[in-house]
Coordinates of C-alpha atoms in Angstrom, one line a residue:
X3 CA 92.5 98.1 106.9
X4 CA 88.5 98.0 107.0
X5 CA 86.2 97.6 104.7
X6 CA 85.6 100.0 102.1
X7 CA 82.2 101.9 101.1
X8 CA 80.2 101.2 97.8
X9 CA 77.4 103.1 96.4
X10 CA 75.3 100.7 93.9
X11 CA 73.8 103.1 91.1
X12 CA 70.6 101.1 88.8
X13 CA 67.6 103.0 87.7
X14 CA 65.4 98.6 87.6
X15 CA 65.1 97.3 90.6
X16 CA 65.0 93.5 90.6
X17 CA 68.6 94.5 88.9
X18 CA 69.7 96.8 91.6
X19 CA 68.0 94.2 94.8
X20 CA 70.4 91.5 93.2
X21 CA 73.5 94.0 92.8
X22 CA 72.9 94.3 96.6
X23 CA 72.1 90.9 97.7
X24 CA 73.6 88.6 95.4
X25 CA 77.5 88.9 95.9
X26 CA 79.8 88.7 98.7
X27 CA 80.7 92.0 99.1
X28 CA 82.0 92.0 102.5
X29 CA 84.2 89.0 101.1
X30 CA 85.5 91.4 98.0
X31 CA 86.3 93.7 101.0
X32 CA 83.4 96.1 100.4
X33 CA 80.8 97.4 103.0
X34 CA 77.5 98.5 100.8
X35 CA 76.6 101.9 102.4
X36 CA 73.8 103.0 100.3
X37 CA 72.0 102.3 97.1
X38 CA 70.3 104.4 94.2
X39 CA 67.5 103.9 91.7
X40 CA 68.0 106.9 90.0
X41 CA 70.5 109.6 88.9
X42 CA 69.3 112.1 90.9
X43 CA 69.2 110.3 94.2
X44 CA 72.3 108.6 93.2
X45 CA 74.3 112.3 93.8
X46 CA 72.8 112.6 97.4
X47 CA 73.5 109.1 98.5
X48 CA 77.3 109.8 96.7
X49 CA 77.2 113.2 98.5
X50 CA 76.3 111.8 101.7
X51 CA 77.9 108.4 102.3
X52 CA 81.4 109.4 100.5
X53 CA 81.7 106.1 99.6
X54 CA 85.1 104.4 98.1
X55 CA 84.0 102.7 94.7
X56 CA 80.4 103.4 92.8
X57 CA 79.2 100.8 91.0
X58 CA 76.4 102.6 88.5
X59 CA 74.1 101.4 85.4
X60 CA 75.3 103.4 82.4
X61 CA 72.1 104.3 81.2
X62 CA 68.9 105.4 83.5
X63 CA 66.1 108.2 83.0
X64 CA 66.8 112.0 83.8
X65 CA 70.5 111.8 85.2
X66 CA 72.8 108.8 83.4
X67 CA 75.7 107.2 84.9
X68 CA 78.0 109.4 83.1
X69 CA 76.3 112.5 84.3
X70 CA 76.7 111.1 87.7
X71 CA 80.2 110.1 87.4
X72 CA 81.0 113.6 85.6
X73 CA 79.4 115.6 88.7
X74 CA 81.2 113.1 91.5
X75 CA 84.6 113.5 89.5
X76 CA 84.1 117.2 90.1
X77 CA 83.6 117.4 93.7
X78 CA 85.9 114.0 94.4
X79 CA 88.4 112.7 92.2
X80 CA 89.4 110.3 94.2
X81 CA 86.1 108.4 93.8
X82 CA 86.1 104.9 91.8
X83 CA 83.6 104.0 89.6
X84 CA 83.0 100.8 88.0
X85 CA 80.1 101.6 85.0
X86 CA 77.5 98.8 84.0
X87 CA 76.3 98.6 80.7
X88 CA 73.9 96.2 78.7
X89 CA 75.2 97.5 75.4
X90 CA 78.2 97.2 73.5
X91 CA 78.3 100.9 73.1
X92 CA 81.5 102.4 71.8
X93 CA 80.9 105.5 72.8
X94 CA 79.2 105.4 75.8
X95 CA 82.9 103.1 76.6
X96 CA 84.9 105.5 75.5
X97 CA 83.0 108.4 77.4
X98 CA 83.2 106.5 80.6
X99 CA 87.0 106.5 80.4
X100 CA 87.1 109.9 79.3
X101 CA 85.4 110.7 82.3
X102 CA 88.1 108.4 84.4
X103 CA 85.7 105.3 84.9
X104 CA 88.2 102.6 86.4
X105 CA 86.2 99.9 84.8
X106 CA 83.7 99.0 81.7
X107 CA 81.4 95.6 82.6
X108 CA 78.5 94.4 80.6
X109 CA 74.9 92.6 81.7
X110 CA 74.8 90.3 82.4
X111 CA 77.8 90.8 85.0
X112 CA 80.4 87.3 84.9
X113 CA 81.2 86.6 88.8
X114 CA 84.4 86.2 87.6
X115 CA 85.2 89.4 85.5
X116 CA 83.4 91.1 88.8
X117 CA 85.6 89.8 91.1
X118 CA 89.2 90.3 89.7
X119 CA 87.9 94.0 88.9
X120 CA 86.3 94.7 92.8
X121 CA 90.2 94.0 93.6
X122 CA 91.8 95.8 91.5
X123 CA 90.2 98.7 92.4
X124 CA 89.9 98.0 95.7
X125 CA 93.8 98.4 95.6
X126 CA 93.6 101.4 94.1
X127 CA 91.3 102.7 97.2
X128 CA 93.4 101.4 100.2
X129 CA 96.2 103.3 98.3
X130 CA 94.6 106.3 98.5
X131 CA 93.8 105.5 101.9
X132 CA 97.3 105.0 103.5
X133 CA 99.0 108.0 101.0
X134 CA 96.6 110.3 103.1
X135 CA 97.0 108.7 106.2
X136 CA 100.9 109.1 105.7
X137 CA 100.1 113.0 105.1
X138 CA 98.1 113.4 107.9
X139 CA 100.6 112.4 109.8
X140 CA 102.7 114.8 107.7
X141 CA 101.0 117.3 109.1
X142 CA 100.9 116.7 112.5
X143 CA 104.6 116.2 112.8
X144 CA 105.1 119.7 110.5
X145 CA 102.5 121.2 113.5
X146 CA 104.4 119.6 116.5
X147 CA 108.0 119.7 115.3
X148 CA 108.5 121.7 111.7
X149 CA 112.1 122.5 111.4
X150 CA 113.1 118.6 113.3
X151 CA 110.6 116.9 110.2
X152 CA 112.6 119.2 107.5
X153 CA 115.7 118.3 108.2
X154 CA 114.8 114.3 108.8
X155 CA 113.0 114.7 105.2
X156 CA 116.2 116.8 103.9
X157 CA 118.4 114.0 104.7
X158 CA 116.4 111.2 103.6
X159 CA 116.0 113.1 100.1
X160 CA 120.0 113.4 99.9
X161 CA 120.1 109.6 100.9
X162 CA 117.7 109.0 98.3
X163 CA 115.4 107.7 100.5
X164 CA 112.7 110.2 99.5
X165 CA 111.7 111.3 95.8
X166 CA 111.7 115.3 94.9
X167 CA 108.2 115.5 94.7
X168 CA 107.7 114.6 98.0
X169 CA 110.0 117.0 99.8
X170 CA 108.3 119.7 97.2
X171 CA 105.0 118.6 99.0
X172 CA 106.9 119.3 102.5
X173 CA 107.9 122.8 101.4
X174 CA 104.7 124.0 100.0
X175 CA 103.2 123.2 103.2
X176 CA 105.6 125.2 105.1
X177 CA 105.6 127.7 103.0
X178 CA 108.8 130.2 103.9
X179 CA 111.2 127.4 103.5
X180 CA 112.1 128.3 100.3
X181 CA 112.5 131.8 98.7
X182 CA 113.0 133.0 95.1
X183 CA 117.0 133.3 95.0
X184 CA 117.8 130.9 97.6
X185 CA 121.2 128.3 96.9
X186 CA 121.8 125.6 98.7
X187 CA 126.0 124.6 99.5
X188 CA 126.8 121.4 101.5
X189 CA 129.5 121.2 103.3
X190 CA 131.3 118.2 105.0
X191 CA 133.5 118.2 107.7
X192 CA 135.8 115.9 109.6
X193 CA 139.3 115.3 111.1
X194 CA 142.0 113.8 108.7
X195 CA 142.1 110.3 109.7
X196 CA 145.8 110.1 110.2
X197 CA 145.5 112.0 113.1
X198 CA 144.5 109.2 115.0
X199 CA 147.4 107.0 113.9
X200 CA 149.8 109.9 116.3
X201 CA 146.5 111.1 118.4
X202 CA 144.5 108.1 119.2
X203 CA 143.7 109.3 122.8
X204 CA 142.9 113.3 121.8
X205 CA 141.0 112.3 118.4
X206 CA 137.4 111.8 119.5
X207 CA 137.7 114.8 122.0
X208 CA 139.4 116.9 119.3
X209 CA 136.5 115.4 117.0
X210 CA 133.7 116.6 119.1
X211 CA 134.9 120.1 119.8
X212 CA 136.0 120.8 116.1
X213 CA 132.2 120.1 114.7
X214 CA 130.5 121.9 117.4
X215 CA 132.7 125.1 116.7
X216 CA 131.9 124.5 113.4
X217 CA 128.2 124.5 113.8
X218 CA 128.4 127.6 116.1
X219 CA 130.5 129.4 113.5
X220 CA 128.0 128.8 110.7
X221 CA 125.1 129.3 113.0
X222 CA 125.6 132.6 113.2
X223 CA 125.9 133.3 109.8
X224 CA 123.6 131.0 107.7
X225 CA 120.3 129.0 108.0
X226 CA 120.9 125.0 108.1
X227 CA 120.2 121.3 108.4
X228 CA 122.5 119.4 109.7
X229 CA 123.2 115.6 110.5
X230 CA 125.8 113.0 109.8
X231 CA 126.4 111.0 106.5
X232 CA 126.1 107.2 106.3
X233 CA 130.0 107.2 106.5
X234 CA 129.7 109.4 109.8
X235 CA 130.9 112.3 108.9
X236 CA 129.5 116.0 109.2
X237 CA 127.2 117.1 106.9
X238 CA 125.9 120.8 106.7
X239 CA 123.4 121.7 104.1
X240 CA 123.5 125.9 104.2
X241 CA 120.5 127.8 102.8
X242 CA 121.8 131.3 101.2
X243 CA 121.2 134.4 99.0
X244 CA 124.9 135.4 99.0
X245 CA 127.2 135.2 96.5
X246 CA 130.5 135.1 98.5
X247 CA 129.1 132.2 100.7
X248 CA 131.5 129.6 99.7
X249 CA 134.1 132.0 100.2
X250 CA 132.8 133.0 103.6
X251 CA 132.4 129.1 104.0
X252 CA 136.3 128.4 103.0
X253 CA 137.1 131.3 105.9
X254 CA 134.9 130.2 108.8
X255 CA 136.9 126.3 108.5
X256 CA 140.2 127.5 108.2
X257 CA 139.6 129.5 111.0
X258 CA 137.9 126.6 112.8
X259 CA 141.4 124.5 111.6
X260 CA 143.6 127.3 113.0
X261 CA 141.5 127.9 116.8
X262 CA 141.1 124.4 117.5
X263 CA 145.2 123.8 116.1
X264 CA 143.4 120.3 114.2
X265 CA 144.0 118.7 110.8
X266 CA 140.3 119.7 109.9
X267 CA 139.5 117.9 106.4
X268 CA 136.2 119.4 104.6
X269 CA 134.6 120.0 101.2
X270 CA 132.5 122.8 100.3
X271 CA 129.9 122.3 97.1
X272 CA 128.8 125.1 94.4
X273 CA 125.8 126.4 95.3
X274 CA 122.9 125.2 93.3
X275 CA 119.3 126.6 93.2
X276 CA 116.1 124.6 93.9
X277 CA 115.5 121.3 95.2
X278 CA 117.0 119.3 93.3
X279 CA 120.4 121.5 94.0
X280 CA 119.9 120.2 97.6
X281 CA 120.8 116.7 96.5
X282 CA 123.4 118.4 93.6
X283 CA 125.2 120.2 96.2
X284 CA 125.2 117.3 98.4
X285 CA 126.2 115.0 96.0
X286 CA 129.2 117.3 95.3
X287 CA 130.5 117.7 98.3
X288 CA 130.5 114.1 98.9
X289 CA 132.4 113.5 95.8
X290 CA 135.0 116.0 96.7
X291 CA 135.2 114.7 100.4
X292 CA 136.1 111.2 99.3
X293 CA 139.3 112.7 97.5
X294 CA 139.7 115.4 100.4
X295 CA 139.8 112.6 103.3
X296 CA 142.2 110.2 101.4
X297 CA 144.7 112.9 100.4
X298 CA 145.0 114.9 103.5
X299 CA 144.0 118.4 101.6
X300 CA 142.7 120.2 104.0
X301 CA 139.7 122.4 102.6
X302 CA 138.1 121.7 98.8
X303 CA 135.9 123.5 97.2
X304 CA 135.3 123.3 93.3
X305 CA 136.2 125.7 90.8
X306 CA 133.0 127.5 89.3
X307 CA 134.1 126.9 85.9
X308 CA 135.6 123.3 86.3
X309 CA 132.8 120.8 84.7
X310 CA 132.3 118.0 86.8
X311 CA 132.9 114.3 85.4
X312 CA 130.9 111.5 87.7
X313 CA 133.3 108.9 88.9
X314 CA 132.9 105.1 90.4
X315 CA 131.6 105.3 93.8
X316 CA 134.6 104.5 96.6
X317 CA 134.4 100.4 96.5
X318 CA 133.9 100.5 100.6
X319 CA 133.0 96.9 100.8
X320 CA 136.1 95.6 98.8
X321 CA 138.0 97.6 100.6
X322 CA 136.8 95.8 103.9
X323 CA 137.3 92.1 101.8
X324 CA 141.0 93.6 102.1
X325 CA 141.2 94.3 105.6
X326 CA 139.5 91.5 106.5
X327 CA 142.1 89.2 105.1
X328 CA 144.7 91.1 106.7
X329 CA 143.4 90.6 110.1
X330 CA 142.4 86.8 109.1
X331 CA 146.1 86.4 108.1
X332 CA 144.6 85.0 104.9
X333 CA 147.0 85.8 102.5
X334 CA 144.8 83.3 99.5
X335 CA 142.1 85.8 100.3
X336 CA 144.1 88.8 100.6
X337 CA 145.4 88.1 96.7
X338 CA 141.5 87.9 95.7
X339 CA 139.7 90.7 97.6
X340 CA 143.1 92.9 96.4
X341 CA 142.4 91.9 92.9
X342 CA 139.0 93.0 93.4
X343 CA 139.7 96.0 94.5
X344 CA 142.0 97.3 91.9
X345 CA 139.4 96.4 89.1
X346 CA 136.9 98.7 90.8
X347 CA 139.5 101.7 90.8
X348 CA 138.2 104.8 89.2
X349 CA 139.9 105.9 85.2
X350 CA 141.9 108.6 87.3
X351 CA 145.2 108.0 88.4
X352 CA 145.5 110.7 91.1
X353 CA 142.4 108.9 92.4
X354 CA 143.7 105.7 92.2
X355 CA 146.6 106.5 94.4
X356 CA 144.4 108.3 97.0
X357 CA 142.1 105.1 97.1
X358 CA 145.6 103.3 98.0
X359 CA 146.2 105.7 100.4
X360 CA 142.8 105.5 102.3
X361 CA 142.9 101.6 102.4
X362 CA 146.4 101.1 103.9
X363 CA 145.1 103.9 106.4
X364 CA 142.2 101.4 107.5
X365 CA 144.5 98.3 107.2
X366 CA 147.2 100.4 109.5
X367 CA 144.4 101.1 112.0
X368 CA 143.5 97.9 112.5
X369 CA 147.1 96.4 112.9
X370 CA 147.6 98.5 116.0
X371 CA 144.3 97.8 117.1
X372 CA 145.1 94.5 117.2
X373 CA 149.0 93.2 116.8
X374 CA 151.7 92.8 114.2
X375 CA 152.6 96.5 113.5
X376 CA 156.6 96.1 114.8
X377 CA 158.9 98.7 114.1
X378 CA 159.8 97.4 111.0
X379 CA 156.4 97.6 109.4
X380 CA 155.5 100.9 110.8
X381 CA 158.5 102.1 108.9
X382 CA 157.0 100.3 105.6
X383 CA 154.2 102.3 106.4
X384 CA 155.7 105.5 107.0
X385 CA 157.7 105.4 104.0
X386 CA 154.8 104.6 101.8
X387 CA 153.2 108.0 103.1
X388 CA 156.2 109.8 102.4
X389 CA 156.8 108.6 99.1
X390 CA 153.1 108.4 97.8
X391 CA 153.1 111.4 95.7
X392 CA 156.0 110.3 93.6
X393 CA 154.5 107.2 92.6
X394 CA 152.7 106.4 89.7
X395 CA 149.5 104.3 90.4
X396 CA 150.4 100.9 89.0
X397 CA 154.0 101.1 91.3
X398 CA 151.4 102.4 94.5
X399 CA 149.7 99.2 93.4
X400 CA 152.8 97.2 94.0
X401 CA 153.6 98.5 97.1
X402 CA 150.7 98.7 99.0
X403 CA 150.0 94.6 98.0
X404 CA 153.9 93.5 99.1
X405 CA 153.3 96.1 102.6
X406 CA 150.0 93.9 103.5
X407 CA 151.3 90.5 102.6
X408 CA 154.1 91.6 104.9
X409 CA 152.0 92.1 107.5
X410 CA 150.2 88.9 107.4
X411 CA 153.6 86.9 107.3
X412 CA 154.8 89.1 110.6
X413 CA 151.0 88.7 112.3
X414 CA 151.8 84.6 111.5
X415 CA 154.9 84.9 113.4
X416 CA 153.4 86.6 116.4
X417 CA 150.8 84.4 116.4
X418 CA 153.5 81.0 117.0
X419 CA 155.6 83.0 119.7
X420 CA 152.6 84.5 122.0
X421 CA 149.2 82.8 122.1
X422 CA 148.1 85.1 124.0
X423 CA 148.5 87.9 121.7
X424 CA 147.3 85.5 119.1
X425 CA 143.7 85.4 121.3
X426 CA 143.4 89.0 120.0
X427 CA 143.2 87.4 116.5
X428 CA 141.0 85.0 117.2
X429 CA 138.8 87.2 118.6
X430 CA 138.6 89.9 115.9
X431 CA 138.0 86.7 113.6
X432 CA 135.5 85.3 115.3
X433 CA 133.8 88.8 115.2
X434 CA 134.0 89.0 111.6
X435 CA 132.9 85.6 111.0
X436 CA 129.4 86.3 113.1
X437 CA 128.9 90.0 111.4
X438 CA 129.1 88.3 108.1
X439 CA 126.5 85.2 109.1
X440 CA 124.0 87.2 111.4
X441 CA 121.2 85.9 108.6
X442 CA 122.8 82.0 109.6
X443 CA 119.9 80.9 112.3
X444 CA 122.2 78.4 113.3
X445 CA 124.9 80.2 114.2
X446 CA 126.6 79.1 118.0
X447 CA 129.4 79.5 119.9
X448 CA 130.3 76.3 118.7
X449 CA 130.8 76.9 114.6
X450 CA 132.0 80.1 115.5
X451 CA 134.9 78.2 118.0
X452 CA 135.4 75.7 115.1
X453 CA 136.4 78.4 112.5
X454 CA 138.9 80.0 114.6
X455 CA 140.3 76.1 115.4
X456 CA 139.4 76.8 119.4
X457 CA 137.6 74.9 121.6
X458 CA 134.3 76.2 122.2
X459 CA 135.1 76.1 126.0
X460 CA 138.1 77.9 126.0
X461 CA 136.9 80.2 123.1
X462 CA 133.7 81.5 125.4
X463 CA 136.1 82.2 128.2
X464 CA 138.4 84.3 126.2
X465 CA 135.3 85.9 124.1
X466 CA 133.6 86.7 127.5
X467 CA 137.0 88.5 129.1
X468 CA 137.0 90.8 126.1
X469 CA 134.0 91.8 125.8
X470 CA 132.6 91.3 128.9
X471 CA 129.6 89.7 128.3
X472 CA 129.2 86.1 127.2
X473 CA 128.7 85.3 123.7
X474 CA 125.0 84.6 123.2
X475 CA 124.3 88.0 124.6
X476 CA 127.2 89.6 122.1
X477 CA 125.5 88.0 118.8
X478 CA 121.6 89.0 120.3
X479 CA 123.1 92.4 120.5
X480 CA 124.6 92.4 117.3
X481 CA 121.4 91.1 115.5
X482 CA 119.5 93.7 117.1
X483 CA 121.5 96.5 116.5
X484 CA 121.2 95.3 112.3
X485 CA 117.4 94.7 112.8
X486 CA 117.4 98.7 114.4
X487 CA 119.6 100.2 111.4
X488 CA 117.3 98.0 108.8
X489 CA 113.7 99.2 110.3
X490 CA 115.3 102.9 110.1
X491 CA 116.4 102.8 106.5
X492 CA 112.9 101.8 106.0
X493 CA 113.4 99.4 102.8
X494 CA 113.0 96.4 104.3
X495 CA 110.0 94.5 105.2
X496 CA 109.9 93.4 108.8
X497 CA 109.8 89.4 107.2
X498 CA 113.1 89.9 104.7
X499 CA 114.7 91.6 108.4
X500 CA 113.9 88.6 110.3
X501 CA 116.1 86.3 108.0
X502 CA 118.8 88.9 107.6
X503 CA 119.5 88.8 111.1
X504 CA 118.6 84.6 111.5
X505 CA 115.8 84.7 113.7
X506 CA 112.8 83.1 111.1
X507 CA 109.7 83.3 113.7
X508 CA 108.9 86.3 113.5
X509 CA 106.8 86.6 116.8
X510 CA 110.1 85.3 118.6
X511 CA 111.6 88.2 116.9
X512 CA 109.2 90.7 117.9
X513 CA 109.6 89.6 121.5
X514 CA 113.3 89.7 121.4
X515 CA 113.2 93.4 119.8
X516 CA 110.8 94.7 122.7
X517 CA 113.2 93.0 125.0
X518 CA 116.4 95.4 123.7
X519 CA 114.7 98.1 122.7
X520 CA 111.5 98.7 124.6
X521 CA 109.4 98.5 121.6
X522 CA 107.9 96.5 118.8
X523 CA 109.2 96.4 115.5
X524 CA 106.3 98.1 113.8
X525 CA 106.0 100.9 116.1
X526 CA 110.3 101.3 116.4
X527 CA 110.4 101.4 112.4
X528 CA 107.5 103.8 112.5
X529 CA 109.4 106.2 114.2
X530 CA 111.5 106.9 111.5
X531 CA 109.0 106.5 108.4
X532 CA 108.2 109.9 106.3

């Protein structure tokens, strides 16, 4: 950022030659652009120069500092000014501050004093000075692509990435986006995720063509945003007037479930008015998903009259502590991470068992994406799922902890009778062990090898046949791909980035990003800033 403009204001003018000549200014990060003797010339040179800060005597001839100060505050809030005085005048002080005077400094001026308060206001101006920049830019993406900027800002606000009162800013200056009576419903959409335990090969294709009859169905009936959740499911924010939406909502995905002969699971919110129902109704529908999805219920909406209690948030990341030490065989770390889990359990019961449900769904997915799911334990499985409405939660408890350590103890035997199976398992450890030290710069094939007891030779061999590229390019990629999802959340400095994902030059990370990507940091991260 350049230097900023400052106006000196004094009516004497040995004291207004050594204002100007005396300091550093350029070192305080100023550029003097014009100077006054008097009031009166002091509101042209103000009026013409548009300078940053003022820095004005309190008391001159004619047209004072304050009556300069009160005439610039008119036509310029945004203006600083920094008042002089050589009086200990109360209420000259207090008038200045009335008036919004960022600072009250007596003759003579202590270098000091004049220093610490050229910075802080200085702050103040750059500020200023990147908030507008960031509207203008605002604008131009409202002129070039409005209703692409809406829903980016629409879904950043529901992330809360983006406070209320800038998304209000966004819809005053496109006017029409919001009408008196307008509601806002979100609904979210997916496949049940047991499907693909009995579908893997038609699930993604099933996937795809459910959510884009979806959006076709509730394209022609409603205005929208759309995008996908950080879980990455299907998120539809409808904008109505109607009082039957929901309803018509409820209709449109059963018939979606019924044409497309798929285990559609969805939530539908209230509707709420105003912006902040946007994130309400979002919010809702989340909440409702989460119990949708691990039940298997099909379409949920919410009474109008039920009153809504906030529970915990789904515990995602001990959940994956869990899976992990399933597919570690770690049954030591199973018995903690399970532990952890249950403590983070919502009061509910009924969601208790449905948080049960959902992990052994991910722990079963990733058995028979790997190995150890026999007959034997599929039937454990299945007879879980059966059962899983007749048990209490603290029995679901018990079973679901004696089904996993079942599985390690079966994945340990398949690991002694065929090593080459047991590769698999090496693998999807080693994997686990980099995603979880991406930030380690000294991370190599080697301490990666030595944590799954390989030899590194061997260990690259078998990691290059699987993923068919060798392993330095696989844990570039990886880092990468964090650095990309960190720059586009946007709340992390490109220096905290640079040790999450190990790399502590920055530069060398800069060069490696432009490598993958085709583009700097800065600019990539850019892209995606509001």
């Amino acid at each position: 950022m350049g230097l900023l403009k400052l106006v000196i204001v004094d009516d004497e003018p040995i004291l207004l030659e050594g204002l100007v000549k005396t300091y550093d200014w350029n070192g305080m990060g100023y550029e003097v652009v014009g100077f006054a003797q008097s009031g009166e010339q002091a509101l042209k040179v103000i009026r013409e120069k548009k300078p940053h800060v003022v820095l004005t005597d309190i008391r001159m001839k004619q047209i004072s500092g304050l009556m300069v100060m009160e005439e610039i505050k008119k036509e310029n809030p945004e203006c600083q000014f920094v008042v002089l005085s050589a009086y200990r005048d109360f209420e000259y002080a207090k008038k200045a501050c009335d008036l919004g005077a960022f600072a009250y400094l007596l003759k003579p001026i202590e270098d000091e004093k004049l220093q610490a308060t050229m910075t802080d206001v200085g702050k103040i101006c750059e500020d200023q000075i990147r908030n507008e920049e960031k509207y203008d830019r605002w604008e131009r993406l409202l002129k070039k692509d409005g209703d692409g900027f809406l829903q980016v800002v629409v879904q950043k606000y529901v992330q809360n990435r983006l406070p209320e009162e800038k998304v209000d800013e966004v819809f005053h200056t496109l006017q029409d986006v919001m009408k008196e009576g307008d509601r806002f419903i979100t609904v979210y959409a997916d496949l049940d995720l047991a499907y693909k335990i009995t579908n893997e090969l038609e699930y993604e294709a099933s996937r795809f063509s459910m959510v884009r009859m979806i959006e076709e169905k509730i394209a022609e009936r409603f205005t929208y945003w759309k995008f996908e959740s950080e879980e990455g499911h299907r998120t539809f924010i409808i904008k109505t007037q109607e009082n039957t939406a929901v309803h018509e909502l409820k209709e449109l995905l059963e018939e979606v479930k019924k044409e497309e002969n798929s285990p559609v699971i969805a939530a539908i919110s209230k509707p709420y008015k105003g912006i902040r129902g946007i994130r309400r109704s979002f919010e809702e529908a989340q909440r409702l998903f989460a119990v949708t999805n691990a039940s298997g219920a099909g379409v949920f909406t919410i009474p109008e009259t039920v009153e809504e209690k906030e529970e915990s948030p789904y515990p995602a990341e001990a959940e994956m502590m869990v899976v992990n030490s399933v597919r570690k065989n770690d049954a030591v770390q199973l018995k903690q991470a399970f532990v952890h889990f249950i403590y983070q359990l919502p009061h509910r019961e009924e969601l208790q068992c449905q948080y049960m449900h959902k992990i052994m769904v991910k722990t079963e997915f990733m058995l028979k994406d790997s190995y150890g799911m026999d007959e034997s334990l599929n039937q454990q499985f299945e007879n879980y799922y059966s059962n899983m409405r007749n048990l209490k939660a603290a029995k679901a408890v018990d079973v679901c902890y004696k089904i996993l350590g079942t599985a390690i103890e079966k994945r340990l035997k398949n690991v002694e009778k065929k090593e080459n199976k047991g590769s698999k398992e090496y693998i999807a450890a080693a994997v686990a062990y980099i995603d979880e030290h991406l930030d380690n710069e000294d991370l190599s094939i080697v301490s990666v090898a030595t944590h799954v007891y390989l030899n590194p030779v061997y260990f690259g061999r078998v990691f290059k046949n699987t993923f068919h590229m060798t392993f330095k390019q696989y844990l570039l990629q990886r880092r990468m791909e964090l650095a990309k999802r960190l720059l586009e959340d946007g709340r992390t400095s490109i220096g905290n980035i640079c040790e999450q994902v190990g790399i502590s030059n920055p530069s060398y990370f800069s060069h490696l990003f432009k490598e993958y990507t085709g583009q700097l940091p800065r600019d990539y991260k850019r892209e995606y800033e509001v």
